[in-house]
Structures are given as structure tokens and as C-alpha cells.
Amino acid sequence: MPRTPTAKSKPLDGAVIPVPEEINFDLQLPDPEDSKISEAEFQQQINLAWQVCDRIDLQTDVWRGKILRTVRDREKQLGEDRGMGFLNWLKDREISKSHAYNLIELANSADEMLSEGYLEETDVNQFTKRAFVETAQAAPEVRQMIADTAKQGNKVTRREVRQLSDEWTAMTSDLLPETVREKAANQTIPARYLAPLVKQMEKLPEVHQVSLRDTVEECPDVDTLKQVTAEARYLARYLESATQVQVLANSNLDLETALEEALRLGCLNSTADLVNQAAQMEQLVTKLHATWRRINQLTDRLYVDTGASTPHLRSMLSSLERLSGESIDVTIGDPTGEGWSREIRVKIEDDREDEAPVETGDWE
């Protein structure tokens, strides 16, 4: 139940905003797309709602997520500075971007759970935050069972949600053989070994699902489940990474045949890791090139703005030439040379040096 607040609360600007004696969870947030609302009025309504949330338990974070979502959508509607207004709003309140989007996810989960009739608003405080989000992501049948537990006044943690989800998956997934589902039903095989397997198998094409299913059916024990789950994970990693590696996509390589050969030799793990590392390397090279271009732009600008009156700044620019030239030199290890060290040299050749790098936005 919500706690009754004290009479007043002070906002950031120093003005006193009254807080209602009885907190109403149905806070009225401004429409982020309403251009008729002035920025001052919009911020005042947002700040009032944010302060009211200081008096509530889990519903505090649900409403904080709704507030953050409203501010974010307002910035999207204005379309200014590529989301910098939202990021500045977070910075003023010392809220990290990741925490903000976690709260928005919590708000989205609440909207889904309440709109579909699984819960009443008074039931929300029976959940931990992670349990609430995972309940919203669970199968409809699992949601209903967990919601019934919450309505009975029982606390719901992430552990209960995962356990119930695992049991439901183990007993209902068509990806598992009937014999295995029966063992899960009579608890001969713990459900916690089956849910990860199903999760990995769902990422695979049907041909691989059938092969893994047959393996489990031949030997339905815990050791086999662990082995097949690992194999499914490597298969999923290989198939996902292989499509992201440009040097593979641009070649005439038969990726499926290469996969079959890796399976035959028992080196699927190493093959999947190799392809995954290749995908990461291409991404790192792309990021390196963009950073290198940016360093060159800033260096050129500072060289124009500086002169003989700034010898130390000029000296700094000269030192950074090891990173801004066509050949990038970096020393790893002991930079003084007294201990172990190694110099790494990378040469960058851009076939379109005159084109500006593509910028990316801040929105998620």
C-alpha cells in the first residue's frame, strides 16, 4: 500500500509544490506530442509527477519509467539535437542512460500487464522489479499463474518467475521429445536443464532442431542435455555471427557445409568462436576508422586556432601525430621501456578520404 506523504516537497527550482494527502497512482502526464503546451508548463507537470513518485514503492519506478518515456517522446517529437535534450534531462537528475531505459522497460511491462488484465495496480508492489519485467516477458499462461499468486498477497521474486517459466517450458515445448517432457513432469529431470536448451534451439533452423532433438531422445539424461545445450549455443553463435562477417558474406563460401565439417571434426566451439571474433574485429575496425577520422578533424581545427602563443598545446598536437597519421603507433606494456613492452603499428588506407563519416544518433 502507498505511504501517506508529508505535506510538502521542494522541487529543484526551490518552489514549493503541494503533494496530495492521498496519492493517486493515475498521475496525469502531459501529451509529449502536444505542441500547444509550452516548455515551461511541460517541465512543471513532469517535475510534479516525478516528485509524487518519491512517495511510492515499486510503483515509483513504474511511474518514473512513464515520466522518462514521456520526456523522451517529447524530444523525439521536437526532433532537435538528435535526442540531446533527453540526455541533458537525465544528466541534470544524475540518471544514467542505461538506468533510464531500464525504468522505461519497467513502465512498458506495467502497461502490458495492466492493459491485458493480468493485474490490478494494487498488486504491483508484490513484485520485485526484475520479477515484474520477467513476468511481462513470460508466456501468457505463466503470467496468469504468477498474477494469481500476487493477487493472493504473496511476494513474487525473480527466482519464482524463472522456476515457473522453466517448468512450463519443459512440459509444453514441442522442441523437446515427449519422453523428456514426461520426465520433466514427474521431476525425473529438473526443469532448469531443459529451459536453456529450448531457448538455444529456438534460435536454430529446423534442420538443426531435429538433429538435436533426436540426440536428446536417444539418451535423455542430464549429461546429454548439458552437452546438447552447449552445442546448440555454439550453433546459434556460428549462424548469427557468420551473417555479420562481410568477408564471408561477400565470398562464395558455403557456410552450411563449413558448419557440417566443423560438426564432423568436433571443433564446432572453436569454429563458432572464430567467426564471432571475426565479426567483432570488423566492428572494431569500423569504430577505429570513425575515431581516427574524428581525431584528424579535431587536430586540424586546433592547428588552425593555435600558434606561437600556445607552445604547450602545439606540443600536445605534435605528440598526438602518432595517432592521427596514416600509420597509428601504440605501445602496450611499460611505456618507459624498462619492463615488457611491445609497439603495435596499424596503417589506415581509406579509399574515400574526402567523404564525411556517417553519424549515428543517440536514440534507442
XYZ file of C-alpha atoms in Angstrom:
364
model
C 0.000 0.000 0.000
C 1.229 3.554 -0.675
C 2.645 5.531 2.197
C 0.999 8.829 3.116
C 3.485 11.610 2.400
C 4.319 14.635 4.463
C 2.630 17.823 3.456
C 5.127 19.346 1.061
C 8.137 18.614 -1.152
C 10.671 21.003 -2.682
C 11.476 20.727 -6.412
C 14.798 21.556 -7.952
C 13.922 25.187 -8.677
C 13.176 25.920 -4.993
C 9.426 26.478 -5.392
C 7.085 24.600 -3.079
C 4.727 22.175 -4.838
C 1.934 20.649 -2.748
C 1.737 16.858 -2.673
C -1.759 15.343 -2.287
C -2.537 13.688 1.053
C -3.862 10.586 -0.725
C -1.578 9.605 -3.574
C -3.411 8.753 -6.761
C -1.446 6.369 -8.959
C -3.277 7.683 -12.003
C -0.955 10.642 -12.491
C -1.780 12.871 -15.419
C 1.242 13.263 -17.684
C 1.317 15.860 -20.463
C 0.975 14.733 -24.059
C 4.530 14.758 -25.496
C 3.138 15.451 -28.977
C 1.030 18.458 -27.919
C 2.819 21.440 -29.393
C 0.397 23.809 -27.620
C 1.986 23.029 -24.245
C 4.786 25.468 -23.507
C 8.145 24.079 -22.459
C 7.809 25.700 -19.017
C 4.377 24.169 -18.429
C 5.552 20.779 -19.719
C 8.546 20.765 -17.357
C 6.378 21.864 -14.403
C 3.929 18.961 -14.908
C 6.782 16.489 -15.346
C 8.578 17.704 -12.223
C 5.404 17.458 -10.139
C 4.767 13.883 -11.275
C 8.400 12.974 -10.599
C 8.192 14.262 -7.022
C 4.966 12.383 -6.313
C 6.789 9.216 -7.341
C 9.191 9.725 -4.440
C 6.388 8.544 -2.137
C 5.589 5.212 -3.764
C 7.277 1.755 -3.690
C 7.708 -0.296 -6.893
C 5.079 1.902 -8.485
C 7.576 4.726 -8.023
C 9.832 3.195 -10.643
C 6.881 2.280 -12.870
C 5.854 5.917 -12.919
C 9.440 7.101 -13.230
C 9.634 4.963 -16.359
C 6.447 6.556 -17.690
C 7.836 10.006 -16.962
C 11.115 9.213 -18.705
C 9.240 7.774 -21.662
C 7.154 10.950 -21.865
C 10.225 13.196 -21.813
C 11.970 11.015 -24.398
C 8.932 11.027 -26.707
C 8.649 14.794 -26.315
C 12.223 15.173 -27.545
C 11.503 12.827 -30.431
C 8.504 14.963 -31.366
C 10.568 18.161 -31.285
C 13.308 16.431 -33.270
C 16.032 18.757 -32.019
C 19.695 17.954 -31.344
C 19.247 14.218 -32.007
C 17.975 13.437 -28.502
C 20.409 15.640 -26.603
C 17.531 17.255 -24.715
C 16.585 13.916 -23.184
C 20.210 13.126 -22.334
C 20.619 16.541 -20.711
C 17.416 15.960 -18.724
C 18.932 12.729 -17.413
C 22.242 14.432 -16.661
C 20.538 17.165 -14.611
C 18.988 14.469 -12.413
C 22.114 12.286 -12.321
C 20.365 9.376 -14.034
C 22.396 7.117 -16.297
C 21.071 6.325 -19.744
C 21.006 2.578 -19.035
C 19.045 3.083 -15.798
C 16.599 5.345 -17.614
C 15.861 2.724 -20.247
C 15.534 0.048 -17.558
C 12.826 2.181 -15.967
C 11.144 2.696 -19.337
C 11.158 -1.075 -19.840
C 9.551 -1.456 -16.421
C 6.858 1.041 -17.397
C 6.210 -0.769 -20.667
C 5.874 -4.044 -18.751
C 3.386 -2.452 -16.373
C 1.301 -1.088 -19.248
C 1.202 -4.517 -20.853
C 0.348 -6.408 -17.664
C -2.362 -3.969 -16.589
C -3.923 -3.437 -20.005
C -4.265 -7.182 -20.561
C -5.994 -7.598 -17.213
C -3.438 -9.825 -15.516
C -3.046 -7.486 -12.555
C -4.640 -4.618 -10.720
C -2.466 -1.633 -9.844
C -2.556 -2.567 -6.149
C -0.891 -5.919 -6.985
C 2.236 -4.373 -8.470
C 4.028 -3.963 -5.151
C 4.003 -7.748 -4.639
C 6.798 -7.988 -7.243
C 10.467 -7.196 -7.252
C 11.483 -5.068 -10.236
C 13.207 -7.856 -12.165
C 10.417 -10.292 -11.367
C 7.890 -7.841 -12.769
C 9.778 -7.357 -16.040
C 10.369 -11.093 -16.493
C 6.710 -11.819 -15.787
C 5.724 -9.447 -18.580
C 8.098 -11.308 -20.925
C 6.851 -14.781 -19.932
C 4.283 -16.940 -21.721
C 0.623 -15.871 -21.193
C -0.095 -18.960 -19.096
C 2.872 -18.242 -16.848
C 1.825 -14.618 -16.493
C -1.601 -15.679 -15.343
C -0.258 -18.120 -12.750
C 2.158 -15.541 -11.371
C -0.540 -12.866 -11.349
C -2.823 -15.179 -9.364
C -0.037 -15.648 -6.824
C 0.405 -11.875 -6.486
C -3.341 -11.323 -6.078
C -3.286 -13.726 -3.133
C -0.865 -11.361 -1.383
C 2.272 -13.454 -1.964
C 5.588 -11.776 -2.761
C 6.959 -12.635 -6.209
C 10.709 -12.703 -6.819
C 12.750 -13.338 -9.948
C 13.543 -16.837 -8.692
C 9.858 -17.852 -8.558
C 9.218 -16.407 -12.008
C 12.157 -18.253 -13.562
C 11.299 -21.517 -11.851
C 7.705 -21.414 -13.038
C 8.762 -20.362 -16.550
C 11.298 -23.206 -16.722
C 8.718 -25.755 -15.604
C 6.175 -24.526 -18.134
C 8.741 -24.604 -20.956
C 9.916 -28.098 -20.035
C 6.398 -29.520 -20.058
C 4.989 -27.771 -23.141
C 7.775 -27.103 -25.703
C 7.423 -29.084 -28.936
C 11.202 -28.821 -29.381
C 11.642 -31.450 -26.675
C 10.824 -35.153 -27.188
C 7.725 -36.492 -25.457
C 9.826 -38.759 -23.258
C 11.793 -35.786 -21.957
C 8.638 -33.755 -21.256
C 7.286 -36.697 -19.265
C 10.488 -36.833 -17.222
C 10.121 -33.130 -16.531
C 6.512 -33.597 -15.433
C 7.413 -36.313 -12.909
C 10.560 -34.349 -11.916
C 12.937 -37.118 -13.023
C 14.795 -34.410 -14.953
C 14.954 -30.918 -13.347
C 13.301 -28.261 -15.491
C 16.303 -25.961 -15.058
C 18.282 -28.151 -17.502
C 15.588 -28.061 -20.182
C 14.692 -24.382 -20.416
C 18.198 -23.267 -21.553
C 18.175 -25.966 -24.238
C 14.814 -24.828 -25.588
C 15.976 -21.205 -25.551
C 19.004 -22.045 -27.704
C 17.101 -24.398 -30.018
C 14.561 -21.658 -30.787
C 17.375 -19.691 -32.475
C 18.205 -22.514 -34.888
C 16.787 -23.606 -38.259
C 14.513 -26.636 -38.193
C 17.148 -28.985 -39.636
C 19.396 -28.406 -36.625
C 16.486 -28.566 -34.194
C 15.580 -32.036 -35.444
C 19.155 -33.270 -35.123
C 19.488 -32.047 -31.535
C 16.059 -33.355 -30.622
C 16.982 -36.825 -31.875
C 20.177 -36.773 -29.817
C 18.259 -35.942 -26.650
C 15.634 -38.575 -27.375
C 18.285 -41.284 -27.753
C 19.820 -40.521 -24.361
C 17.516 -38.394 -22.163
C 19.795 -37.734 -19.196
C 21.286 -34.635 -17.587
C 24.773 -35.055 -19.094
C 23.346 -35.303 -22.609
C 21.180 -32.239 -22.001
C 24.215 -30.208 -20.921
C 26.203 -31.327 -23.960
C 23.388 -30.663 -26.434
C 22.677 -27.260 -24.876
C 26.318 -26.261 -25.351
C 26.240 -27.498 -28.944
C 23.034 -25.552 -29.626
C 24.649 -22.433 -28.191
C 27.681 -22.800 -30.458
C 25.446 -23.430 -33.469
C 23.400 -20.306 -32.739
C 26.550 -18.250 -32.265
C 28.010 -19.523 -35.537
C 24.853 -18.883 -37.565
C 24.358 -15.410 -36.119
C 27.963 -14.277 -36.448
C 28.534 -15.738 -39.917
C 25.888 -13.468 -41.442
C 27.544 -10.409 -39.860
C 31.042 -11.010 -41.251
C 31.331 -9.100 -44.520
C 34.338 -11.025 -45.816
C 32.267 -14.216 -45.560
C 29.082 -12.700 -46.968
C 30.967 -11.350 -49.990
C 32.547 -14.695 -50.809
C 31.158 -17.839 -52.439
C 31.651 -19.807 -49.246
C 29.016 -22.421 -48.355
C 28.587 -21.620 -44.654
C 26.279 -24.560 -44.010
C 28.772 -27.045 -45.432
C 31.568 -25.464 -43.396
C 29.355 -25.906 -40.345
C 28.776 -29.585 -41.126
C 32.526 -30.137 -41.455
C 33.129 -28.466 -38.091
C 30.500 -30.717 -36.540
C 32.081 -33.810 -38.065
C 35.518 -32.907 -36.700
C 34.166 -31.963 -33.273
C 35.524 -28.419 -33.469
C 32.244 -26.501 -33.522
C 33.168 -24.474 -30.438
C 36.408 -23.171 -31.958
C 34.728 -22.501 -35.309
C 31.894 -20.545 -33.704
C 34.355 -18.558 -31.598
C 36.482 -17.793 -34.677
C 33.511 -16.457 -36.637
C 32.331 -14.455 -33.639
C 35.780 -12.897 -33.182
C 35.896 -12.058 -36.898
C 32.574 -10.220 -36.617
C 33.846 -8.283 -33.606
C 37.069 -7.404 -35.418
C 35.207 -5.918 -38.377
C 33.108 -3.848 -35.988
C 36.213 -2.671 -34.134
C 37.915 -1.659 -37.392
C 34.840 0.353 -38.370
C 34.835 2.099 -34.993
C 38.612 2.655 -35.183
C 38.259 4.323 -38.572
C 35.496 6.638 -37.344
C 37.542 7.609 -34.266
C 40.658 8.157 -36.390
C 38.712 10.477 -38.709
C 37.409 12.416 -35.728
C 40.907 12.829 -34.253
C 42.127 14.196 -37.582
C 39.259 16.683 -37.778
C 39.897 17.965 -34.252
C 43.651 18.127 -34.807
C 43.241 20.169 -37.999
C 40.854 22.550 -36.253
C 43.222 23.114 -33.316
C 46.213 23.675 -35.606
C 44.296 26.492 -37.282
C 43.239 28.022 -33.932
C 46.660 27.828 -32.251
C 50.024 29.429 -32.874
C 53.303 30.533 -31.282
C 51.444 31.806 -28.198
C 50.391 28.248 -27.273
C 53.603 26.196 -27.403
C 52.386 23.546 -24.951
C 49.162 22.967 -26.856
C 51.183 22.727 -30.060
C 53.472 20.203 -28.376
C 50.443 18.115 -27.402
C 49.238 18.112 -31.004
C 52.692 17.020 -32.185
C 52.662 14.116 -29.721
C 49.245 13.001 -30.951
C 50.502 12.715 -34.526
C 51.293 9.066 -33.727
C 47.523 8.525 -33.629
C 46.364 10.854 -36.390
C 48.662 9.846 -39.239
C 48.163 7.066 -41.767
C 50.279 4.850 -39.527
C 48.986 4.574 -35.952
C 51.626 3.666 -33.378
C 50.606 2.404 -29.936
C 52.849 0.993 -27.218
C 51.408 -1.700 -24.973
C 53.048 -2.725 -21.720
C 55.560 -0.459 -19.961
C 55.684 2.858 -21.890
C 59.093 3.697 -20.360
C 60.670 0.630 -21.920
C 62.049 -0.629 -18.631
C 59.621 -3.534 -18.410
C 57.936 -5.680 -21.026
C 56.540 -3.635 -23.887
C 55.560 -4.001 -27.494
C 54.833 -1.479 -30.207
C 51.769 -2.033 -32.380
C 51.583 -0.264 -35.725
C 48.375 -0.091 -37.756
C 48.215 1.511 -41.177
C 44.894 3.006 -42.309
C 44.173 3.366 -46.011
C 40.834 4.966 -46.837
C 39.714 4.726 -50.475
C 37.241 7.607 -49.913
C 39.101 10.013 -47.650
C 37.084 13.062 -48.708
C 33.723 11.658 -47.537
C 32.487 12.610 -44.081
C 31.936 9.729 -41.640
C 28.365 8.617 -41.067
C 27.000 9.908 -37.750
C 24.744 7.839 -35.548
C 22.000 9.088 -33.213
C 21.545 8.622 -29.508
C 18.047 7.168 -29.534
C 17.483 3.529 -28.586
